[in-house]
PDB file of C-alpha atoms in Angstrom:
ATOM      1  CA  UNK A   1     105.135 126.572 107.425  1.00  0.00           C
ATOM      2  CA  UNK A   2     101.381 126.103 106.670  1.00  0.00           C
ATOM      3  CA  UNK A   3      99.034 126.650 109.184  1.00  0.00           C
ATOM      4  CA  UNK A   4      95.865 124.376 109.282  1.00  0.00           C
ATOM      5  CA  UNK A   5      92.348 126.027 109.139  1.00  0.00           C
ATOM      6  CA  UNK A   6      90.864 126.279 112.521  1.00  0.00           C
ATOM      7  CA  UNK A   7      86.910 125.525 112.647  1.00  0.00           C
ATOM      8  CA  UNK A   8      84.630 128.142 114.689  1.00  0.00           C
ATOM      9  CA  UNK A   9      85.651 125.770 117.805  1.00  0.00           C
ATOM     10  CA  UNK A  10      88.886 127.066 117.464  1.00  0.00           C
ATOM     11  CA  UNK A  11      90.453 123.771 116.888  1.00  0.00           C
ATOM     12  CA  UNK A  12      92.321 122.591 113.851  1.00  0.00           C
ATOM     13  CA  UNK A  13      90.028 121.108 111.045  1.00  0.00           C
ATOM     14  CA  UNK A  14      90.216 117.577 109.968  1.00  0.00           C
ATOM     15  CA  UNK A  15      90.516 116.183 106.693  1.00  0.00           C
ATOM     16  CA  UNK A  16      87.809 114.008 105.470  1.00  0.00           C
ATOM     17  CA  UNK A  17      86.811 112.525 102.684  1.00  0.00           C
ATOM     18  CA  UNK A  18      83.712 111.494 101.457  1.00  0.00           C
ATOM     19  CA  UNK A  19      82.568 108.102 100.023  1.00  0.00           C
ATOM     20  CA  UNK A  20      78.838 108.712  98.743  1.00  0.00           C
ATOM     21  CA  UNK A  21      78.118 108.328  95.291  1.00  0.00           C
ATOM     22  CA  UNK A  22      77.607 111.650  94.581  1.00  0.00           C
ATOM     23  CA  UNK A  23      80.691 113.107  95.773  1.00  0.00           C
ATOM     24  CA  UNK A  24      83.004 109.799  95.918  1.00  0.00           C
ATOM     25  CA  UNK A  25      86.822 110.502  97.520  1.00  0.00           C
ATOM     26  CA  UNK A  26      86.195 114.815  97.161  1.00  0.00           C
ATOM     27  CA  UNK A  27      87.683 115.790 100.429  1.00  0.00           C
ATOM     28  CA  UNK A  28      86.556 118.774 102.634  1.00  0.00           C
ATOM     29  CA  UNK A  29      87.232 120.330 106.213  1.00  0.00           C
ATOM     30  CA  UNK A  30      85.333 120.011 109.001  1.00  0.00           C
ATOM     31  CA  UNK A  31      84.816 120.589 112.617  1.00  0.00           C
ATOM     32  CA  UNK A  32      86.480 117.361 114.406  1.00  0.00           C
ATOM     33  CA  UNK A  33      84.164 117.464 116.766  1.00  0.00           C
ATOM     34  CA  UNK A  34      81.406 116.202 114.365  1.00  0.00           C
ATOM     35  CA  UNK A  35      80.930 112.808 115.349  1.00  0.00           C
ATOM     36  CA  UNK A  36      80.081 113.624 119.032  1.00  0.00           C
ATOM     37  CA  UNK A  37      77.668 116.126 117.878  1.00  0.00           C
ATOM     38  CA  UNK A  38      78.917 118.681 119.529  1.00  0.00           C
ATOM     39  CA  UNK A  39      80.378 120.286 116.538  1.00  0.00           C
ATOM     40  CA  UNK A  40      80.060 124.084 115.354  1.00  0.00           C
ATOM     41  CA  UNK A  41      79.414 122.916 111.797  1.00  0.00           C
ATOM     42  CA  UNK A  42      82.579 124.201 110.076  1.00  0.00           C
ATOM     43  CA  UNK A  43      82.426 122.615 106.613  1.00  0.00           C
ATOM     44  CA  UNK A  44      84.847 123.932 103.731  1.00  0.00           C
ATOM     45  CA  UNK A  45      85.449 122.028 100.310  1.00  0.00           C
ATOM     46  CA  UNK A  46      89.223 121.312  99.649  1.00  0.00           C
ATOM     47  CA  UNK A  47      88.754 119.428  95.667  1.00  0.00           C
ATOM     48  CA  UNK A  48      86.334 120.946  92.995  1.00  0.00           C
ATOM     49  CA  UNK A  49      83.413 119.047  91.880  1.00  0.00           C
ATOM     50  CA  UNK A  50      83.118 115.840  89.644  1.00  0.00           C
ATOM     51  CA  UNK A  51      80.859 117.005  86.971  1.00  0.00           C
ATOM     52  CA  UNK A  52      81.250 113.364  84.800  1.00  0.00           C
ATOM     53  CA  UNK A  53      78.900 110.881  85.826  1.00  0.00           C
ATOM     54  CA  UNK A  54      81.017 108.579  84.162  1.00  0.00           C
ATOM     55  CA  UNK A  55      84.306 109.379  86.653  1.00  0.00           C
ATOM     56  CA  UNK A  56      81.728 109.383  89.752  1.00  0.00           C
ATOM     57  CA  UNK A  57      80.716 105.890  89.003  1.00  0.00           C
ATOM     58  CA  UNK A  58      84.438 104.915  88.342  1.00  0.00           C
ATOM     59  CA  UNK A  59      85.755 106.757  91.723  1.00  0.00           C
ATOM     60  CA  UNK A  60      82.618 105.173  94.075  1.00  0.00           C
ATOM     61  CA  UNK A  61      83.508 101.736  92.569  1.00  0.00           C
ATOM     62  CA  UNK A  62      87.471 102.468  93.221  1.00  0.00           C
ATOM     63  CA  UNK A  63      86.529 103.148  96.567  1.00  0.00           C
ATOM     64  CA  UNK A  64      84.024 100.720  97.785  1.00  0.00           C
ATOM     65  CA  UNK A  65      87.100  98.357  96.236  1.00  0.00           C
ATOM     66  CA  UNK A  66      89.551  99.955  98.205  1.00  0.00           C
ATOM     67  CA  UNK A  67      87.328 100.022 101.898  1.00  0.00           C
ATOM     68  CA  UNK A  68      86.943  95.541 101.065  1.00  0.00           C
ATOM     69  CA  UNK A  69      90.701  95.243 100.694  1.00  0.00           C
ATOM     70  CA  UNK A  70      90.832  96.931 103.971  1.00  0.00           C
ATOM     71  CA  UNK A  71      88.526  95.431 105.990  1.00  0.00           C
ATOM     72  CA  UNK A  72      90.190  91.949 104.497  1.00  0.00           C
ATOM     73  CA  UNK A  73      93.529  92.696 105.488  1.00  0.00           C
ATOM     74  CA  UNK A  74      92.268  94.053 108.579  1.00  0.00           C
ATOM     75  CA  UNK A  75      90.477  90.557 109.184  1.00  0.00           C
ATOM     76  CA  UNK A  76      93.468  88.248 107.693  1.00  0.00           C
ATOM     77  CA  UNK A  77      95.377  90.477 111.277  1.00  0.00           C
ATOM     78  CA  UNK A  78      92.684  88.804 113.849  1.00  0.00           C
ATOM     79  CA  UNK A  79      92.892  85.701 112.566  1.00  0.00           C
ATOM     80  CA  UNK A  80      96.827  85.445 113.048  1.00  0.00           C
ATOM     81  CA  UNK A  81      96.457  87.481 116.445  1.00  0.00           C
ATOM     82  CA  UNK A  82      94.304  84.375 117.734  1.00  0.00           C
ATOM     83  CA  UNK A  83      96.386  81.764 116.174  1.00  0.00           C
ATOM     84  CA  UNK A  84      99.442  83.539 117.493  1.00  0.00           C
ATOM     85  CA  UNK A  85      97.681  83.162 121.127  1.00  0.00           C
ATOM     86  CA  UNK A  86      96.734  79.778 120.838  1.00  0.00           C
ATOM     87  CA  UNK A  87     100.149  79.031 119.889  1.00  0.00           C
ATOM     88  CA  UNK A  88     101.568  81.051 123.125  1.00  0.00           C
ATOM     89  CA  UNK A  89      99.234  78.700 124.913  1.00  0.00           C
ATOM     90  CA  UNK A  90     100.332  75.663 123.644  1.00  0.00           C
ATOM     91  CA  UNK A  91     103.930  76.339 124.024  1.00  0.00           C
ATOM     92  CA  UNK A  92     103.627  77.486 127.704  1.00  0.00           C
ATOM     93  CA  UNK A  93     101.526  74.460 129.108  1.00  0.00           C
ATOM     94  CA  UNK A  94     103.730  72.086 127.172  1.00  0.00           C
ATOM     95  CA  UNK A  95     106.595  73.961 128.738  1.00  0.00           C
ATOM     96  CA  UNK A  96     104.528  73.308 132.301  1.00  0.00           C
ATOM     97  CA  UNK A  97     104.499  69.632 131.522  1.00  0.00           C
ATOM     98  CA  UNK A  98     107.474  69.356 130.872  1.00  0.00           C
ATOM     99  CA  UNK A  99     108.789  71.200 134.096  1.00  0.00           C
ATOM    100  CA  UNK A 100     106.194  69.007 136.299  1.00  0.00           C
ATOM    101  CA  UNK A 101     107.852  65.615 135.011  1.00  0.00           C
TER     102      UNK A 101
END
């Protein structure tokens, strides 16, 4: 069984990955505690390099691709959560009416 790298915090490292252009989708460790700023720092590469500018601009386009399907789907799910609860609402004062009569 593998054991996961542990930052200078002690705690186990997360897996990120990047998204700039000039390291698109290369994923490194890091302290989790990064985004609250209270991190030690703990920063460790897990892929090599992209040397090719060519695959660079190819993986950054793949990804920016990639993060609009997302944040589509992830839109397309609101829009049925409210239509689903306007439904709910419809159906139970109906069913309100139809008990008052």
């Amino acid at each position: 069984m593998k054991k996961e790298p542990l930052c200078y915090c002690g705690l186990a490292a997360d897996l990120k990955m990047l998204r700039t252009p000039t390291n698109p989708g290369r994923r490194f460790l890091g302290c989790r505690r990064y985004e609250i700023s209270e991190g030690c720092g703990f920063f460790r590469w897990v892929d090599p390099a992209i040397k090719e500018e060519h695959y660079k601009t190819l993986l950054a386009a793949l990804i920016k691709k990639s993060d609009r399907c997302h944040c589509q789907r992830r839109q397309g799910r609101s829009k049925f959560r409210v239509v689903a609860i306007i439904i709910v609402v419809v159906v139970v004062l109906m069913l309100d009416l139809m008990l008052c009569v």
